[in-house]
Short mmCIF file of C-alpha atoms and ligand atoms in Angstrom, two decimals:
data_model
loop_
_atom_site.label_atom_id
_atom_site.label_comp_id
_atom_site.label_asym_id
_atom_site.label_seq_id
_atom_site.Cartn_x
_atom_site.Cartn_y
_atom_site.Cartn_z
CA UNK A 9 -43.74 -56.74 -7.49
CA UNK A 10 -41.28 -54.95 -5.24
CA UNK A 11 -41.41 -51.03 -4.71
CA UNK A 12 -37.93 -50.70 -6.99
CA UNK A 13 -39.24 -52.98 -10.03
CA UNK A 14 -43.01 -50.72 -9.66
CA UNK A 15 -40.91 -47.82 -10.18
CA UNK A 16 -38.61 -49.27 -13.01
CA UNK A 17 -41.66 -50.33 -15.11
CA UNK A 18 -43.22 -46.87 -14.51
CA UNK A 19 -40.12 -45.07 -15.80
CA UNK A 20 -39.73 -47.42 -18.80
CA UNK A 21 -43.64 -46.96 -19.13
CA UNK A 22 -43.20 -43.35 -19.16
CA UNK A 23 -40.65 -43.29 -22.27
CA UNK A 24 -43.22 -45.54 -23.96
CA UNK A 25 -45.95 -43.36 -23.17
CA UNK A 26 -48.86 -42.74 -26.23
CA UNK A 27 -49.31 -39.57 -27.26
CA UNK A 28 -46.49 -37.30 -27.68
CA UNK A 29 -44.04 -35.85 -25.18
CA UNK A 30 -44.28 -32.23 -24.39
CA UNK A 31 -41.12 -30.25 -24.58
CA UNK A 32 -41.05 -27.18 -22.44
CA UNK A 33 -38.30 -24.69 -23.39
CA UNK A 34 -37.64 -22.34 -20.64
CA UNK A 35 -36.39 -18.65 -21.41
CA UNK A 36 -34.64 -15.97 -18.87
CA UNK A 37 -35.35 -12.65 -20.30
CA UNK A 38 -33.36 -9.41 -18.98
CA UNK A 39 -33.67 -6.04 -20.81
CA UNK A 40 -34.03 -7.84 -23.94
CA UNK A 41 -35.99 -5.60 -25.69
CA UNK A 42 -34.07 -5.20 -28.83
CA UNK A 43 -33.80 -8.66 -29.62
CA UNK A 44 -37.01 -10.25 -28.51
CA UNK A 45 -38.88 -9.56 -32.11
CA UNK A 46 -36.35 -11.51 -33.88
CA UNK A 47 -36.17 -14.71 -30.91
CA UNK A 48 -40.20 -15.24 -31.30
CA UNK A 49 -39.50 -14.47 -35.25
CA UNK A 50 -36.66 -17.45 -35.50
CA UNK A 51 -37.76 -19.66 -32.67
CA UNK A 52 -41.54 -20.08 -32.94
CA UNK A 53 -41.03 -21.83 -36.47
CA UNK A 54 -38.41 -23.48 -35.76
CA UNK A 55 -40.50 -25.17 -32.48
CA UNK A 56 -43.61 -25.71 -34.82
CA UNK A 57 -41.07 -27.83 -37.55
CA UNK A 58 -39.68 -29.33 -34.35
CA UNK A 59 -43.15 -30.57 -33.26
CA UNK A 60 -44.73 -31.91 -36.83
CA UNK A 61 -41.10 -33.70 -37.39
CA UNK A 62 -40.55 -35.43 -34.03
CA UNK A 63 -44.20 -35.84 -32.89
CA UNK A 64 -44.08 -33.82 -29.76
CA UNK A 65 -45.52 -30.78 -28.11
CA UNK A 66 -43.87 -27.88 -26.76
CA UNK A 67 -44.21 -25.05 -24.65
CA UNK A 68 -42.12 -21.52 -24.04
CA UNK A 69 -41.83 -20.92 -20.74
CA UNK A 70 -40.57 -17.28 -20.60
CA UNK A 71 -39.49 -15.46 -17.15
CA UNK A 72 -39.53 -11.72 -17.38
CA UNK A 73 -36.48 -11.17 -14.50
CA UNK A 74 -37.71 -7.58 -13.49
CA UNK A 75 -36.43 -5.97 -16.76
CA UNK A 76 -36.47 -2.22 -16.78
CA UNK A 77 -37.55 -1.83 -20.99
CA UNK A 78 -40.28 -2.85 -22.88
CA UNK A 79 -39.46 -6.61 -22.75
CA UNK A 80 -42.24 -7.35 -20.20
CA UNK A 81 -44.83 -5.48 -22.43
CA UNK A 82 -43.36 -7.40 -25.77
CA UNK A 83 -44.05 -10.90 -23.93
CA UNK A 84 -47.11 -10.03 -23.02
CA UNK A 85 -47.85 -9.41 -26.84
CA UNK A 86 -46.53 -12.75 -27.61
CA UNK A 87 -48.39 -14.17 -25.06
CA UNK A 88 -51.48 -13.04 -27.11
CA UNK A 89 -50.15 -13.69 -29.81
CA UNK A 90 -49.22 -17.61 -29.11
CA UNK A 91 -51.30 -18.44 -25.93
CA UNK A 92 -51.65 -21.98 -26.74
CA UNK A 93 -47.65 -22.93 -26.26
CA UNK A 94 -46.71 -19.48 -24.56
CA UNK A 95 -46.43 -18.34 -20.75
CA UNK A 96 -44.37 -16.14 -19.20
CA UNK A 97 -43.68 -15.55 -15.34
CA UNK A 98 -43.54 -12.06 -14.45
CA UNK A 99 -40.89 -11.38 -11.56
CA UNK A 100 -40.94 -8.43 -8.94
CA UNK A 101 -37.35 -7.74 -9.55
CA UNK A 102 -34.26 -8.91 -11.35
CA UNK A 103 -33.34 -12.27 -8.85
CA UNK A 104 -30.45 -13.10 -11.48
CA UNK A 105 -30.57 -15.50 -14.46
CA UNK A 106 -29.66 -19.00 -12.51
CA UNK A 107 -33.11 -17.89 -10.50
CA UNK A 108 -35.20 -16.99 -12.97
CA UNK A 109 -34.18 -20.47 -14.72
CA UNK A 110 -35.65 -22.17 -11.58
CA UNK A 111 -38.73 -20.15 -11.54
CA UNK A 112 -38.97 -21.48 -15.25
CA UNK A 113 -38.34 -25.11 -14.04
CA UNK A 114 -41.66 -24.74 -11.42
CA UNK A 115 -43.65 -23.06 -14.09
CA UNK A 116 -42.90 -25.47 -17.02
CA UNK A 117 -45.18 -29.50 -17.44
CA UNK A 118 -42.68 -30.71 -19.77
CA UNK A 119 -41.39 -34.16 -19.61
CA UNK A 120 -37.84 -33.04 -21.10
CA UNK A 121 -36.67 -29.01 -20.73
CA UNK A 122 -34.52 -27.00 -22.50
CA UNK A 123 -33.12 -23.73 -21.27
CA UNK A 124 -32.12 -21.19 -23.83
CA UNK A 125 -30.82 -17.58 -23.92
CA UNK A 126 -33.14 -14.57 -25.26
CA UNK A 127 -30.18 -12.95 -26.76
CA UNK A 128 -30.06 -15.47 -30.02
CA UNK A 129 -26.63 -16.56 -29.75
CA UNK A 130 -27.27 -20.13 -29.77
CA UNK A 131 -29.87 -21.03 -33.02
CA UNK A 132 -33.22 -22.06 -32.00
CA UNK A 133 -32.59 -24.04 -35.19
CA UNK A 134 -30.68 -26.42 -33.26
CA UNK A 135 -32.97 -27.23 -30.59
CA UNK A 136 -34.31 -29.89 -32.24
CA UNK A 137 -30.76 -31.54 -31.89
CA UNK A 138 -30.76 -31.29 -28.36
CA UNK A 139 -34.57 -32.76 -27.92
CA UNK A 140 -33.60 -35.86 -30.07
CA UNK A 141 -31.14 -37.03 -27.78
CA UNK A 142 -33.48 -36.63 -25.23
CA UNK A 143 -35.61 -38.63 -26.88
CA UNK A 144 -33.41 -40.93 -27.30
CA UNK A 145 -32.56 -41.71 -23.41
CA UNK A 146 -29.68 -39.01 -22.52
CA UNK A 147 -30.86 -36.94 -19.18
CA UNK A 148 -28.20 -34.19 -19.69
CA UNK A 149 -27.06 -32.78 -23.13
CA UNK A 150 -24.48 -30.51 -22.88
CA UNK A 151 -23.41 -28.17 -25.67
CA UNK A 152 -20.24 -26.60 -26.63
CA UNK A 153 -19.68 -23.57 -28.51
CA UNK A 154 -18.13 -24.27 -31.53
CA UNK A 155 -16.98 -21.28 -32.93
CA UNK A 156 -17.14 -18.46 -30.00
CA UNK A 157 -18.17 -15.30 -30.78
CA UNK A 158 -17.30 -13.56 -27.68
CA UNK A 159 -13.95 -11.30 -26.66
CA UNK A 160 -10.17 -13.04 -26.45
CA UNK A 161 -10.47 -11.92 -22.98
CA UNK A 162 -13.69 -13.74 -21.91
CA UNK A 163 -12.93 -17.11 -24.07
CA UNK A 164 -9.51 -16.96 -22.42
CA UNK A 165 -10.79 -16.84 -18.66
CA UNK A 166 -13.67 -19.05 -19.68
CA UNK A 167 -10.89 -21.44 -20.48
CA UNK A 168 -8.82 -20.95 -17.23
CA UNK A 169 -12.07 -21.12 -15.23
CA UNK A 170 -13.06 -24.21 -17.23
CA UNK A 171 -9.59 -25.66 -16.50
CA UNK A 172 -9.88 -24.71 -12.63
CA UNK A 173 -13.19 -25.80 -12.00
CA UNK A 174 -12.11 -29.53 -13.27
CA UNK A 175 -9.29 -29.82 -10.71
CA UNK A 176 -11.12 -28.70 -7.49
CA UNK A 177 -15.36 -29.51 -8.74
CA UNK A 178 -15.95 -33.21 -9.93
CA UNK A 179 -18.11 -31.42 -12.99
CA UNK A 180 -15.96 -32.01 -16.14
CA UNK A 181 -18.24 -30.31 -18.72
CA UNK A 182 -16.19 -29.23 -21.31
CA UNK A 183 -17.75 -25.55 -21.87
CA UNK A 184 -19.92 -24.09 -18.58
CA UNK A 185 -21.05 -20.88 -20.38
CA UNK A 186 -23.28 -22.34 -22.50
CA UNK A 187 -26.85 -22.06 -21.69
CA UNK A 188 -28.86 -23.82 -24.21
CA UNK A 189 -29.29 -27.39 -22.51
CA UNK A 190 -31.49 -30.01 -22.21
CA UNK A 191 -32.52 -31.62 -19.43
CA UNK A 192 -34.42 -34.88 -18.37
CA UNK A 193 -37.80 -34.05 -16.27
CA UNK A 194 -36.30 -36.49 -13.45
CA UNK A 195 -33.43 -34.14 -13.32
CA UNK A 196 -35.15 -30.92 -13.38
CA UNK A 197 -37.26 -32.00 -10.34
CA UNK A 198 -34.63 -32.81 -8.21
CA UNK A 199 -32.64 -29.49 -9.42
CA UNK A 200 -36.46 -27.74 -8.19
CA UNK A 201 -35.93 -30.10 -4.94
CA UNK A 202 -32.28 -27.99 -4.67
CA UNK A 203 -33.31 -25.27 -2.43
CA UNK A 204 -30.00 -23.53 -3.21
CA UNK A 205 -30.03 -19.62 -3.20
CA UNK A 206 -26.38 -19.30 -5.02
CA UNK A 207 -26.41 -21.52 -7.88
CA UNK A 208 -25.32 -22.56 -11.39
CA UNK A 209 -27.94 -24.64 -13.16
CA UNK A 210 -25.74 -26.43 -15.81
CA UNK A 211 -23.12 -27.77 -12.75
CA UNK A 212 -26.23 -28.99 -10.16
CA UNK A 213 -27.86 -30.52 -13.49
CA UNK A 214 -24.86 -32.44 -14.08
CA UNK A 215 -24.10 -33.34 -10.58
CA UNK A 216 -27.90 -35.65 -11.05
CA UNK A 217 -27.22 -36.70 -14.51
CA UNK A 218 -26.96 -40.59 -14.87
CA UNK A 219 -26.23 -40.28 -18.32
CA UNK A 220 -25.14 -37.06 -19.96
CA UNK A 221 -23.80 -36.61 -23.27
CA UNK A 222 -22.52 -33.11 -25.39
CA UNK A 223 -22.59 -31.90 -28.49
CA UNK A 224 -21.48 -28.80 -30.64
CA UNK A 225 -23.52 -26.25 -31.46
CA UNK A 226 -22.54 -23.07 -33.32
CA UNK A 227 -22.32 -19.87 -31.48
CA UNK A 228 -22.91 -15.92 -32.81
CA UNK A 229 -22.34 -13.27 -31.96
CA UNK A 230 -25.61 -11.33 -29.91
CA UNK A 231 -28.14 -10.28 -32.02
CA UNK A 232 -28.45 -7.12 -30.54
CA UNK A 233 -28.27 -5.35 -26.67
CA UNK A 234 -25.35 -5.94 -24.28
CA UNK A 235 -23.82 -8.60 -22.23
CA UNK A 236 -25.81 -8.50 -19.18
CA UNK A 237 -22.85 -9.54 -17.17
CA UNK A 238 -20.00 -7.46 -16.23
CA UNK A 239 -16.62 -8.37 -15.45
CA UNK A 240 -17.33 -8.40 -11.53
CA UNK A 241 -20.51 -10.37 -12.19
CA UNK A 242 -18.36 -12.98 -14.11
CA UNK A 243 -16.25 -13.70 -10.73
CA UNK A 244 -19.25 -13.52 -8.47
CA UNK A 245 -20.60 -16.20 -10.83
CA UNK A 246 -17.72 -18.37 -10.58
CA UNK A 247 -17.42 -17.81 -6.96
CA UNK A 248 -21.06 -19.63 -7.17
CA UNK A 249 -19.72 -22.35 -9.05
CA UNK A 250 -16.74 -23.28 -7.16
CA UNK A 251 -18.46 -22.95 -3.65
CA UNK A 252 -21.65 -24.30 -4.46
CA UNK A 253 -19.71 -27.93 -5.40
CA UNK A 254 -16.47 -28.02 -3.64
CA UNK A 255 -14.74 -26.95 -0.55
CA UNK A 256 -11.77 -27.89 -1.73
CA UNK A 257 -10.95 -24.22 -1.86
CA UNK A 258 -11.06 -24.18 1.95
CA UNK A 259 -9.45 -27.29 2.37
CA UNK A 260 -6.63 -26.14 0.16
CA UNK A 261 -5.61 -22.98 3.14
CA UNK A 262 -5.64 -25.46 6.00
CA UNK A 263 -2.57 -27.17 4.31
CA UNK A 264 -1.15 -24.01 3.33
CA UNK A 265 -1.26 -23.11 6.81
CA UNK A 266 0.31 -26.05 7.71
CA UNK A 267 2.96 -25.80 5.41
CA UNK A 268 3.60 -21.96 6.16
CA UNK A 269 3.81 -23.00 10.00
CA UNK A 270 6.53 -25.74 9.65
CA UNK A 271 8.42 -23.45 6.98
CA UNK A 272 8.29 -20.40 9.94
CA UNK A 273 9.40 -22.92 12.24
CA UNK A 274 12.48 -24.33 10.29
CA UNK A 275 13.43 -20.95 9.74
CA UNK A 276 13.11 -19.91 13.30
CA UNK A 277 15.73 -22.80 14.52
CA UNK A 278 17.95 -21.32 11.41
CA UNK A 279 18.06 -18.11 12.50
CA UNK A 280 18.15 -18.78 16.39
CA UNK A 281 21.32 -21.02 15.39
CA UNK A 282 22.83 -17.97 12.94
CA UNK A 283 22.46 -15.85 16.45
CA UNK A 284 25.02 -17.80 18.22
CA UNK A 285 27.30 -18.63 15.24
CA UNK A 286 27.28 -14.83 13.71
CA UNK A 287 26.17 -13.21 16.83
CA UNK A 288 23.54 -10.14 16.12
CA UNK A 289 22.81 -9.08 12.52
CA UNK A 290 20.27 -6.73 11.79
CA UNK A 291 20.45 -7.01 7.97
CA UNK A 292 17.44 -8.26 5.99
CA UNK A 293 14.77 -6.19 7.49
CA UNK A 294 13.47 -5.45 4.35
CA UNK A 295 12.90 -8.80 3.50
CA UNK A 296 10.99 -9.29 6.49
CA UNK A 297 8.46 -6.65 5.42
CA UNK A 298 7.89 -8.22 1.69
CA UNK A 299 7.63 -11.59 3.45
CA UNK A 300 5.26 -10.19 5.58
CA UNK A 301 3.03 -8.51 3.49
CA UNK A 302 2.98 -11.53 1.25
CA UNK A 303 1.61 -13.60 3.99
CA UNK A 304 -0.61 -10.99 4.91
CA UNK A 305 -1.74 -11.32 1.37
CA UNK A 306 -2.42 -14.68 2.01
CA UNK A 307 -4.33 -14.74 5.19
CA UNK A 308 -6.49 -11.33 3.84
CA UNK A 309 -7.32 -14.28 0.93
CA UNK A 310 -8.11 -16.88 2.98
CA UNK A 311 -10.08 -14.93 4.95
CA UNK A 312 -12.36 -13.37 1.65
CA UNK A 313 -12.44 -16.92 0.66
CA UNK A 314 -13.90 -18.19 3.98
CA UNK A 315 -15.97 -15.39 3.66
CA UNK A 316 -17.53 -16.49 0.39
CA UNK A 317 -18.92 -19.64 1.95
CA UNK A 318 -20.01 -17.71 5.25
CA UNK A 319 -21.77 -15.00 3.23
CA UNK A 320 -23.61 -17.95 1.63
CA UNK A 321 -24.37 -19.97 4.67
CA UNK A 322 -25.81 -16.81 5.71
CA UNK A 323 -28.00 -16.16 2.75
CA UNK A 324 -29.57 -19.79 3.11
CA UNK A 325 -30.29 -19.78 6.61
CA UNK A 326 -32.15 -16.15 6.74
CA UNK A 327 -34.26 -18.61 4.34
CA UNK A 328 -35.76 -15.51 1.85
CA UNK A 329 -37.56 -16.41 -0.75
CA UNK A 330 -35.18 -17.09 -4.01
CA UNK A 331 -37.67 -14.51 -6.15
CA UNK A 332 -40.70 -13.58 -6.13
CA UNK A 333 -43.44 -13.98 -8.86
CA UNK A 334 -45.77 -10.75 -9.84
CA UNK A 335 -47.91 -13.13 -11.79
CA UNK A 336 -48.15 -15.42 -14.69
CA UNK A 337 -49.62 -15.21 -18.17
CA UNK A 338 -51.20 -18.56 -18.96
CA UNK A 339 -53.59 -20.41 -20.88
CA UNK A 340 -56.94 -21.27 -17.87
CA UNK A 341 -56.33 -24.78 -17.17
CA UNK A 342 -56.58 -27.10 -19.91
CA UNK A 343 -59.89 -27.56 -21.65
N1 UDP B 2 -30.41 -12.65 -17.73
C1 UDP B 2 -31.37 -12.64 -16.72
N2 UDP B 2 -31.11 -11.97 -15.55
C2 UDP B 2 -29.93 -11.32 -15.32
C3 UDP B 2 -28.94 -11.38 -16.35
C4 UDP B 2 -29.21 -12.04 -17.52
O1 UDP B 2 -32.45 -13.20 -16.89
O2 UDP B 2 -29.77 -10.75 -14.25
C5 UDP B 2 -30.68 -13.38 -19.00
C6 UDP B 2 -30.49 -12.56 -20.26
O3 UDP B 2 -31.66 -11.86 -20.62
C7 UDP B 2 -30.16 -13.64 -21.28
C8 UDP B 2 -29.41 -14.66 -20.45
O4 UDP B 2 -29.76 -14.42 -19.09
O5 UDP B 2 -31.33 -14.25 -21.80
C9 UDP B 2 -27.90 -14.58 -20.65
O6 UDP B 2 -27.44 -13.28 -20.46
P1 UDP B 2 -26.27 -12.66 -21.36
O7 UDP B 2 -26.48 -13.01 -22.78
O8 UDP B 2 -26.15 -11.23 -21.02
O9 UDP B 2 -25.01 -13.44 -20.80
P2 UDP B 2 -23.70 -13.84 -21.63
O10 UDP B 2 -24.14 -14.46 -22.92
O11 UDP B 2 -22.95 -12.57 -21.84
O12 UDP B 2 -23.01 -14.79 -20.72
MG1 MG B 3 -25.44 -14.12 -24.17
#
């Protein structure tokens, strides 16, 4: 038997397994404290029906990312509370929600994972959705918010961003803010493989899917504490998105350039010819200074925008750690 058809039968052997798959459902948690009670009050049931209806296990893998309430204290209690299906991985800082997702992709056994928010506005409830398709063979489920309970303002640059992101990424999923995903083990190890330090987990999870799908699920409004993104934090994270998968962006000011330096030179030949026909003029100076600042406008932008990948290179070669783990509450090794 060749090395491919050894590995074939061990995949197909793996979704054939005996005994039940273990689900692992992975949890960034952020100054949470107000809504925490009410996540481990909707979601543990709704895991337990999950398990005794599909025949699988499943763990919470929560990450505490450096919060500054009570939230590490109240996962602790959980922890106590639920040892048996709970851990949580204490960080020495806040290292951003896309990081503390891929500390919770290290930490968690599961054979399929699904990431969810701690502020409640997906349903736990619908988990179970997402786990039957992976059951059922699909490495990527997507979701899209059916519904959206968020501001005019943020659902309308969510869909410009959406819109702009298909033209210059090769990701066409249909709604990027959504966290609550599930992913295929094969895909989550090669996303841990992914030593990126900017990233945006639902993107590089599609970018190794060989065989996504998406479905709706309803949205609500948070349960209770703020957005833990501001408007600057919003562009930063798009700036991740559309750097980390295209350079199209750069690509795009080369031909600018090019097209700005035949357009100067056409109308350099114009006005050298206007010279002898007119003779001097010295009309127009104005113009000069908009056109100028407008295409110092565009070279200040170019120049950001090479930044942005620059700034990154930079942050992967000084080769820091991506976050760095206090410690982790968990069961001793199975008995
Ligand atoms: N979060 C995090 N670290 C951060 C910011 C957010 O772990 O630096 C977590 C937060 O606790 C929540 C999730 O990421 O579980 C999504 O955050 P939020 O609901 O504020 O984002 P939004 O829904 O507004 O996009
Ligand atoms: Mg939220």
């Amino acid at each position: 038997m060749n090395n491919f058809t050894a590995n074939f039968e061990q995949l197909i052997a793996r979704h054939t397994l005996v005994g039940s798959p273990l689900i692992s459902i992975v949890i960034p948690v952020y100054n949470e404290e107000s809504g925490l009670e009410q996540l481990f009050k909707r979601m543990f049931p709704a895991l337990d029906a999950m398990a005794s209806q599909l025949d699988v296990k499943y763990e919470v893998v929560f990450i505490n990312d450096g919060s500054k309430d009570h939230s590490a204290a109240m996962l602790a209690k959980q922890f106590d509370a639920r040892p048996d299906v709970t851990r949580v991985v204490m960080f020495n800082g806040n290292f951003g929600q896309h990081m503390a997702i891929m500390a919770g992709f290290s930490y968690s056994n599961g054979d399929y994972v699904v990431t969810l928010d701690a502020d409640l506005q997906n349903p736990p409830e619908e988990i179970i959705n997402i786990v039957k398709l992976l059951l059922d063979g699909y490495d990527y489920v997507g979701t899209i918010r059916i519904d959206r309970r968020d501001s005019h303002f943020r659902r309308y640059a969510s869909l410009m961003m959406n819109q702009l992101r298909n033209k210059i990424t090769k990701i066409t999923i249909t709604d990027q803010g959504c966290m609550m995903r599930g992913y295929d083990r094969r895909i989550v190890n090669l996303m841990k493989k992914s030593k990126e330090v900017n990233t945006f987990i639902p993107a590089l999870g599609y970018t190794y899917a060989s065989k996504p799908i998406e479905i709706n699920v309803s949205h609500e409004e948070r349960f209770a504490g703020e957005s833990k993104y501001s408007f600057y934090q919003l562009i930063r994270l798009n700036f991740d998105l559309v750097t980390g998968f295209s350079v199209l962006p750069l690509q795009a000011f080369s031909l600018i350039g090019i097209l700005l330096a035949l357009a100067s030179g056409v109308l350099f030949i114009y006005l050298l010819i206007r010279r002898f026909v007119i003779g001097a003029e010295v009309e127009g100076v104005f113009t000069l200074f908009a056109l100028n600042f407008f295409l110092m406008g565009v070279m200040l932008f170019g120049l950001g925008l090479l930044g942005e990948y620059v700034g990154r290179i930079y942050q992967q070669v000084r080769k820091r750690p991506r976050y760095v783990v206090l410690g982790v509450l968990q069961q001793d090794a199975e008995e």
